[in-house]
XYZ file of C-alpha atoms in Angstrom:
315
model
C 105.466 147.192 156.911
C 106.956 149.866 154.560
C 104.287 149.891 152.153
C 101.723 152.820 152.099
C 98.639 153.776 150.247
C 97.577 157.227 149.766
C 94.580 158.986 147.456
C 92.275 155.916 147.582
C 89.113 156.247 146.341
C 86.246 153.376 146.717
C 84.910 154.775 143.498
C 88.001 154.388 141.198
C 90.735 151.932 142.155
C 92.699 153.361 139.548
C 93.312 156.414 142.066
C 95.512 154.453 144.448
C 98.948 155.596 144.778
C 101.356 153.040 146.506
C 104.499 153.994 147.968
C 107.541 151.686 148.892
C 110.014 151.950 151.600
C 112.267 149.405 150.728
C 114.572 149.493 153.746
C 111.742 149.091 156.036
C 110.333 145.931 154.395
C 113.778 144.401 154.324
C 114.039 145.321 158.188
C 110.835 143.856 159.181
C 111.845 140.698 157.069
C 114.868 140.111 158.842
C 113.192 140.765 162.154
C 110.867 137.814 161.333
C 113.557 135.510 160.102
C 115.461 136.240 163.481
C 112.401 135.784 165.442
C 112.006 131.981 163.773
C 115.657 131.265 163.873
C 115.978 129.655 167.485
C 113.521 126.837 166.044
C 116.311 125.597 163.969
C 119.295 126.491 166.449
C 121.378 124.443 169.051
C 119.461 125.752 171.814
C 116.486 123.895 170.705
C 118.542 120.967 170.007
C 120.150 120.860 173.442
C 116.714 121.315 175.063
C 115.410 118.014 173.543
C 118.620 116.108 174.780
C 120.931 116.360 171.759
C 124.532 116.950 172.460
C 126.245 119.276 170.186
C 129.775 119.369 168.721
C 130.963 122.877 167.176
C 133.144 122.113 164.236
C 133.542 120.573 161.174
C 132.690 116.938 160.752
C 134.941 114.936 158.683
C 134.541 110.990 158.367
C 137.789 109.211 159.022
C 136.470 105.555 158.512
C 133.052 103.947 157.999
C 132.397 104.132 161.488
C 133.946 107.540 163.017
C 133.889 111.063 162.412
C 136.521 113.763 163.647
C 135.131 117.027 164.714
C 137.643 119.604 163.396
C 137.162 122.495 165.947
C 137.674 126.132 165.095
C 141.209 127.071 164.476
C 142.387 123.440 164.214
C 143.407 121.029 161.181
C 142.243 117.604 160.566
C 144.089 115.051 162.646
C 144.745 117.626 165.535
C 144.954 115.542 168.895
C 142.304 118.004 170.463
C 139.911 117.302 167.902
C 136.947 114.996 169.353
C 136.408 111.342 167.542
C 133.008 110.513 167.363
C 132.178 106.417 166.954
C 128.802 105.736 165.409
C 126.605 102.796 164.815
C 124.664 105.146 162.743
C 124.910 108.256 161.209
C 123.057 110.934 159.056
C 124.265 113.511 156.775
C 122.295 116.750 156.337
C 124.850 119.053 155.110
C 122.332 120.791 152.707
C 123.071 122.567 149.550
C 124.335 126.007 148.209
C 123.429 128.191 145.062
C 124.808 126.763 142.053
C 127.584 129.263 140.564
C 128.513 128.455 137.009
C 132.253 128.587 136.493
C 132.101 128.942 132.636
C 131.017 132.463 132.519
C 134.029 134.953 132.414
C 133.732 137.765 134.986
C 130.908 136.237 136.986
C 132.957 134.745 139.995
C 134.525 138.230 140.566
C 131.230 140.002 140.064
C 129.078 141.174 143.002
C 126.478 138.861 142.157
C 123.520 137.935 144.416
C 121.791 134.452 145.400
C 119.042 133.670 147.666
C 121.630 133.536 150.621
C 122.673 137.497 150.194
C 119.710 138.897 148.576
C 117.733 139.569 151.759
C 120.809 141.462 152.850
C 120.271 144.401 150.428
C 119.787 147.910 151.971
C 118.673 149.612 148.940
C 116.169 148.701 146.024
C 118.167 148.058 142.795
C 116.655 150.157 139.925
C 117.386 147.119 137.744
C 117.597 143.413 138.404
C 118.562 140.691 136.105
C 118.068 136.954 137.142
C 119.844 134.235 135.731
C 117.563 131.206 135.925
C 113.813 130.746 135.449
C 112.923 128.374 138.275
C 110.717 128.813 141.282
C 113.309 131.085 143.223
C 113.749 132.981 140.064
C 110.089 133.580 139.432
C 109.202 134.629 143.141
C 111.975 137.135 143.384
C 111.186 138.351 139.853
C 107.883 139.158 140.966
C 108.411 140.267 144.298
C 111.188 142.965 143.274
C 109.022 144.007 140.130
C 106.447 144.868 142.598
C 108.619 146.958 144.643
C 109.691 149.064 141.606
C 112.620 147.295 140.117
C 113.117 146.805 136.404
C 113.466 143.064 136.277
C 114.762 140.810 133.401
C 114.401 137.271 133.642
C 116.899 135.214 131.376
C 116.039 131.697 130.602
C 118.175 129.043 129.039
C 115.379 126.591 128.719
C 111.551 126.302 129.074
C 110.170 128.453 132.201
C 109.718 126.245 135.316
C 111.351 123.216 133.330
C 110.519 120.879 136.291
C 106.407 122.121 136.409
C 103.590 122.107 134.473
C 103.724 123.912 131.002
C 100.131 125.332 131.456
C 101.294 126.811 135.005
C 104.413 128.173 133.596
C 102.539 130.044 130.736
C 100.076 131.538 133.241
C 102.659 132.661 135.507
C 104.751 134.311 132.413
C 101.663 136.069 131.319
C 100.907 137.415 134.609
C 104.714 138.536 135.503
C 104.722 140.284 131.932
C 101.700 142.337 132.685
C 103.369 143.430 135.689
C 106.605 144.410 133.904
C 108.828 141.742 134.200
C 110.645 141.016 130.883
C 111.658 137.594 129.721
C 114.616 136.656 127.324
C 114.638 133.048 125.923
C 117.401 130.841 125.011
C 119.796 132.787 126.513
C 123.573 131.988 126.519
C 125.632 134.368 128.864
C 128.912 135.403 127.188
C 130.430 137.636 130.023
C 129.775 139.502 133.292
C 131.521 142.787 133.429
C 131.801 144.943 137.090
C 131.304 148.337 136.209
C 131.282 149.579 139.900
C 131.616 148.058 143.148
C 129.316 148.773 146.009
C 131.290 151.059 148.547
C 129.254 150.639 151.449
C 125.782 148.842 152.718
C 123.744 151.827 151.513
C 125.471 151.462 148.128
C 124.684 148.986 145.095
C 127.348 147.856 142.472
C 126.771 148.169 138.851
C 127.219 145.328 136.335
C 126.779 144.642 132.502
C 125.618 141.161 131.614
C 126.534 140.380 128.009
C 124.618 137.637 126.329
C 122.961 136.266 123.018
C 119.203 134.916 123.177
C 116.373 134.313 120.896
C 114.841 137.756 120.798
C 117.688 139.310 119.300
C 120.309 138.598 116.171
C 123.109 139.970 117.881
C 124.568 139.939 121.247
C 123.228 142.466 123.576
C 124.244 143.921 127.152
C 122.080 144.352 130.297
C 123.266 146.910 132.766
C 122.077 145.945 136.307
C 122.366 146.733 140.150
C 121.538 143.425 141.204
C 122.310 139.937 139.291
C 120.612 137.396 140.882
C 121.640 133.878 140.421
C 118.813 131.376 140.665
C 120.083 128.236 138.779
C 119.381 125.755 141.347
C 121.508 124.181 144.165
C 124.882 122.063 144.440
C 124.927 119.554 147.235
C 127.188 120.156 150.049
C 129.381 117.049 149.853
C 133.062 118.452 149.761
C 135.621 117.781 152.472
C 133.372 115.516 154.556
C 135.801 112.783 154.159
C 133.046 110.388 152.181
C 135.658 108.383 150.500
C 136.966 107.393 153.907
C 133.629 106.444 155.080
C 132.926 104.252 151.773
C 129.894 106.622 150.931
C 129.405 107.062 147.059
C 128.325 110.386 145.961
C 128.268 112.747 142.854
C 130.294 116.005 143.486
C 127.336 118.163 142.274
C 124.399 116.167 142.816
C 125.013 114.580 146.091
C 125.033 111.283 147.998
C 123.729 108.279 146.541
C 121.004 106.637 148.678
C 118.637 103.808 148.286
C 114.763 103.953 148.795
C 115.397 103.844 152.726
C 117.427 107.122 152.495
C 120.566 104.952 153.096
C 123.706 105.361 151.445
C 124.037 102.450 148.703
C 127.633 101.686 149.712
C 127.601 102.040 153.626
C 124.380 100.559 155.191
C 125.297 102.617 158.645
C 125.285 105.850 157.068
C 121.732 107.976 155.856
C 121.286 111.006 154.165
C 118.608 113.641 153.883
C 117.907 117.132 152.180
C 119.865 119.044 149.830
C 122.763 116.640 149.837
C 121.083 113.793 148.638
C 121.047 112.938 144.870
C 118.068 113.260 142.943
C 115.553 114.381 145.319
C 113.582 117.537 145.200
C 115.089 120.647 146.993
C 112.527 121.529 149.316
C 112.514 122.280 153.026
C 109.568 120.303 153.807
C 111.131 117.331 151.648
C 113.977 117.350 153.995
C 111.666 116.987 156.955
C 109.822 113.935 155.518
C 113.011 112.462 154.759
C 113.987 112.715 158.316
C 111.204 110.928 159.377
C 112.215 108.298 157.170
C 115.626 108.256 158.587
C 114.540 108.077 162.042
C 112.278 105.050 161.782
C 114.778 103.087 159.421
C 118.075 103.975 161.557
C 116.678 104.106 164.934
C 113.703 101.497 164.985
C 114.652 99.072 162.054
C 111.643 100.403 160.054
C 111.116 99.941 156.382
C 109.666 103.406 155.390
C 110.564 104.377 151.871
C 111.451 107.466 150.042
C 109.159 106.134 146.908
C 106.068 106.269 149.178
C 106.262 110.108 150.071
C 103.697 112.292 148.421
C 105.432 115.524 148.744
C 103.477 118.829 147.281
C 105.271 122.020 146.663
C 103.938 125.750 146.128
C 105.429 128.780 144.234
C 104.785 131.768 146.323
C 103.969 133.918 143.302
C 100.382 135.609 142.498
C 98.871 133.320 141.206
C 100.450 130.411 143.453
């Protein structure tokens, strides 16, 4: 698994020596991810009778979608045109990247999309954000041996219970994670780019915070952005479909997961405004849409009771 324990004594747990083989840990994780990936792949859908079109779907009217195939432009004669009675938008979301921090867009930052491609353990990790992903990764990388600093602008776990937030903070601090509060990031400077997959970049984060009267700078090999998610609603032709949406929050739906402005279009998951960004929430919303769109059901989002867990220790 990439973790070995030596010099262990039943009489004294303090004699336990743990060593971490980070590349091996990440290799195993990627193998496990590849093993379960086909469950969500096209082959699985095809085996159930789903017809798959490869390309970018763009609404061209309230009842048609054009599939822009690879290498083609919108409007090309070869692009398939799909006519529908009901449509579901499930384009998901992407990590939010602020556009008001000088140097950030040009920096080799990391998000949850690229973090698991790391080949080497960063000596220092700075986590921008204080939500679930931020705390899960902070604890994991601290346990591997990274020096982790979490930058929180507001309260830890702002959408969670305050007592739980304080409990996990105390635990992480005991494990070596540092927290800075009231943070405002002034600039991100790229000192060195990575030269290959086995190399790590070097960045410097300039910031102001409640713990220091003057601006400080933190150097790190990994800058993890964990600031929430932005809905993928760009370039979908939603205006042509008459589907109302917010450019970052997502598609506006009613309690039936139905577009508030086009009753023939439904939406599920992270592309929907004002729903929990959880994988299993998407699954529950999909059940609602299947019943309502195909079987004239009256299933409601407001009836869902969807639990959530943060994979830290304690959970």
